[in-house]
Short mmCIF file of C-alpha atoms in Angstrom, two decimals:
data_model
loop_
_atom_site.label_atom_id
_atom_site.label_comp_id
_atom_site.label_asym_id
_atom_site.label_seq_id
_atom_site.Cartn_x
_atom_site.Cartn_y
_atom_site.Cartn_z
CA MET A 1 262.42 -41.50 114.03
CA ALA A 2 263.67 -43.30 117.16
CA GLN A 3 267.27 -42.89 116.05
CA THR A 4 266.86 -39.14 115.56
CA ARG A 5 265.19 -38.60 118.94
CA LEU A 6 267.69 -40.77 120.79
CA THR A 7 270.60 -39.00 119.13
CA GLU A 8 269.14 -35.66 120.21
CA MET A 9 268.93 -37.07 123.74
CA ARG A 10 272.63 -37.99 123.46
CA LEU A 11 272.12 -41.70 124.05
CA SER A 12 275.17 -43.84 123.31
CA SER A 13 275.46 -45.33 119.84
CA ARG A 14 275.16 -48.79 121.39
CA GLY A 15 271.95 -47.76 123.16
CA ILE A 16 270.55 -46.25 119.98
CA ALA A 17 271.33 -49.42 118.03
CA ALA A 18 269.62 -51.55 120.70
CA VAL A 19 266.46 -49.45 120.79
CA CYS A 20 266.27 -49.25 116.99
CA LYS A 21 266.64 -53.04 116.75
CA MET A 22 263.86 -53.51 119.30
CA VAL A 23 261.54 -51.14 117.47
CA GLU A 24 262.32 -52.78 114.14
CA GLU A 25 261.76 -56.31 115.44
CA HIS A 26 259.02 -55.81 118.05
CA LEU A 27 256.39 -57.67 116.02
CA ARG A 28 258.64 -60.61 115.21
CA PRO A 29 257.40 -62.78 118.11
CA ALA A 30 253.93 -62.71 116.52
CA THR A 31 255.35 -64.17 113.31
CA MET A 32 257.02 -67.04 115.16
CA GLN A 33 253.86 -68.93 116.01
CA GLN A 34 252.27 -71.43 113.66
CA GLY A 35 248.56 -70.59 113.92
CA VAL A 36 247.61 -71.66 117.43
CA GLU A 37 250.82 -73.67 117.86
CA LEU A 38 253.66 -72.38 119.99
CA PRO A 39 256.85 -71.31 118.20
CA THR A 40 259.19 -74.12 117.18
CA ASN A 41 262.64 -74.58 118.66
CA ARG A 42 264.10 -73.57 115.29
CA ALA A 43 262.13 -70.29 115.27
CA ILE A 44 263.18 -69.56 118.85
CA TYR A 45 266.83 -70.33 118.06
CA ARG A 46 266.73 -67.94 115.09
CA TYR A 47 264.99 -65.26 117.16
CA PHE A 48 267.67 -65.29 119.87
CA ARG A 49 270.47 -65.61 117.30
CA ASP A 50 269.23 -62.63 115.30
CA LEU A 51 268.24 -60.32 118.15
CA GLY A 52 271.07 -61.16 120.54
CA ASP A 53 271.19 -58.88 123.59
CA VAL A 54 267.79 -57.30 122.89
CA ALA A 55 265.81 -60.53 122.42
CA ILE A 56 264.23 -60.55 125.88
CA ASP A 57 263.63 -56.79 125.93
CA THR A 58 261.90 -57.10 122.56
CA LEU A 59 259.50 -59.70 123.97
CA PHE A 60 258.45 -57.26 126.67
CA LEU A 61 258.09 -54.49 124.09
CA TRP A 62 255.83 -56.81 122.07
CA MET A 63 253.68 -57.38 125.16
CA ALA A 64 253.52 -53.65 125.91
CA ASP A 65 252.61 -52.93 122.28
CA HIS A 66 249.78 -55.47 122.49
CA LEU A 67 248.43 -53.84 125.66
CA ALA A 68 248.66 -50.37 124.14
CA ALA A 69 246.96 -51.46 120.93
CA LYS A 70 244.03 -53.13 122.73
CA GLY A 71 243.61 -50.60 125.50
CA PRO A 72 240.42 -51.04 127.52
CA GLU A 73 239.14 -53.56 124.97
CA LEU A 74 241.78 -56.09 126.01
CA ASP A 75 240.47 -59.65 125.85
CA THR A 76 241.85 -61.62 128.79
CA ASP A 77 241.88 -64.90 126.84
CA ALA A 78 243.91 -63.31 124.05
CA TRP A 79 246.24 -61.77 126.64
CA SER A 80 246.72 -65.16 128.29
CA ALA A 81 247.61 -66.69 124.92
CA HIS A 82 250.03 -63.82 124.31
CA ALA A 83 251.67 -64.36 127.70
CA ARG A 84 251.85 -68.13 127.10
CA ILE A 85 253.80 -67.53 123.88
CA VAL A 86 256.24 -65.21 125.65
CA ALA A 87 256.68 -67.70 128.50
CA HIS A 88 257.39 -70.48 126.00
CA ILE A 89 259.93 -68.38 124.10
CA LEU A 90 261.66 -67.36 127.32
CA GLU A 91 261.70 -70.89 128.71
CA SER A 92 263.02 -72.44 125.51
CA GLY A 93 265.39 -69.65 124.56
CA THR A 94 267.07 -69.11 127.89
CA GLN A 95 267.90 -72.70 128.77
CA PRO A 96 271.51 -73.18 129.88
CA LYS A 97 273.60 -74.09 126.87
CA ASP A 98 274.93 -77.61 126.60
CA PRO A 99 278.71 -77.30 126.08
CA ALA A 100 278.58 -80.28 123.70
CA LYS A 101 276.25 -78.31 121.44
CA ASP A 102 278.81 -75.51 121.21
CA GLU A 103 281.49 -77.77 119.75
CA ARG A 104 281.46 -77.82 115.96
CA LEU A 105 280.59 -81.20 114.55
CA VAL A 106 282.33 -80.42 111.26
CA THR A 107 284.47 -77.62 109.87
CA GLY A 108 284.47 -75.96 106.49
CA LEU A 109 287.55 -78.00 105.59
CA ASP A 110 285.70 -81.20 106.51
CA LEU A 111 282.86 -80.26 104.15
CA MET A 112 285.21 -79.28 101.33
CA ASP A 113 287.12 -82.57 101.65
CA ARG A 114 284.03 -84.77 101.95
CA PHE A 115 282.06 -83.22 99.07
CA GLN A 116 284.92 -81.91 96.90
CA LEU A 117 283.74 -78.32 97.29
CA LYS A 118 285.72 -75.15 96.72
CA PRO A 119 285.90 -72.35 99.29
CA GLY A 120 282.99 -69.95 99.01
CA PRO A 121 279.69 -68.81 100.49
CA LEU A 122 278.20 -72.28 100.14
CA ILE A 123 280.50 -73.58 102.86
CA GLY A 124 279.28 -70.89 105.26
CA GLN A 125 275.66 -71.65 104.39
CA LEU A 126 276.14 -75.34 105.07
CA LEU A 127 277.95 -74.65 108.35
CA ALA A 128 275.18 -72.27 109.47
CA GLN A 129 272.53 -74.88 108.70
CA ILE A 130 274.48 -77.55 110.58
CA GLU A 131 275.04 -75.22 113.56
CA GLU A 132 271.34 -74.37 113.74
CA SER A 133 270.26 -78.01 113.54
CA GLN A 134 272.81 -78.93 116.20
CA ALA A 135 271.63 -76.13 118.51
CA ILE A 136 268.01 -77.31 118.42
CA GLY A 137 269.00 -80.94 118.94
CA ASP A 138 268.40 -82.33 115.45
CA LEU A 139 272.08 -83.27 115.05
CA THR A 140 274.33 -84.91 117.60
CA ASN A 141 277.32 -86.27 115.68
CA ARG A 142 279.51 -85.83 112.60
CA ASP A 143 277.63 -88.43 110.58
CA ASP A 144 274.37 -86.53 111.11
CA ALA A 145 276.09 -83.31 110.05
CA PHE A 146 277.47 -84.87 106.88
CA ALA A 147 274.07 -86.41 106.10
CA LEU A 148 272.39 -83.00 106.43
CA ALA A 149 275.01 -81.39 104.19
CA SER A 150 274.65 -84.17 101.63
CA ASN A 151 270.88 -83.83 101.64
CA THR A 152 271.10 -80.05 101.28
CA LEU A 153 273.58 -80.32 98.43
CA GLY A 154 271.39 -82.87 96.66
CA ASN A 155 268.09 -81.04 97.16
CA LYS A 156 269.23 -77.56 96.27
CA ARG A 157 271.82 -78.57 93.70
CA PHE A 158 274.27 -76.09 95.17
CA SER A 159 277.46 -75.54 93.22
CA ASN A 160 280.53 -73.45 93.81
CA ASP A 161 281.61 -74.03 90.21
CA LYS A 162 279.57 -71.25 88.59
CA ASN A 163 281.18 -68.98 86.04
CA GLU A 164 281.17 -65.19 86.36
CA THR A 165 277.64 -64.87 84.93
CA GLY A 166 276.29 -67.33 87.49
CA ASP A 167 275.59 -69.99 84.87
CA GLN A 168 276.54 -73.60 85.33
CA PRO A 169 279.57 -74.66 83.29
CA ALA A 170 278.94 -76.83 80.25
CA GLY A 171 278.42 -80.43 81.24
CA GLY A 172 277.92 -79.44 84.89
#
């Protein structure tokens, strides 16, 4: 519905995409909290990664939606909790980036060499997991990155050696 109305209003395609993303994701901040706990650094990292340029705008839309939904029956304690969550997300998610955290600890080639893996989606999945853990401060060096990859490979029994039907090869 938003896309249709915005197109009729001749908004740019970039503007339409931004508004549609905000509308689609405006309740996501509510799903980030763990009961009464504030959202984790991992949840905040994923929120900003996934929403990009509209992450902050979406937080304000979430607040406006809450106000509109409650109307005159707004509970000030609930509103304060709502605002505390937004403040926490903004504070954690808008910290200046540490340049050291932007440098890759390992590459796809490093992972393929270390674990005798073939090129494929698994390499990207491992790199994404390493990047996320590095961004939230769980990893600080190559050894940590390799340990995480090793643990992931062991726990999930990932394999790039599946045949066309997705089955494991005999003896594998």
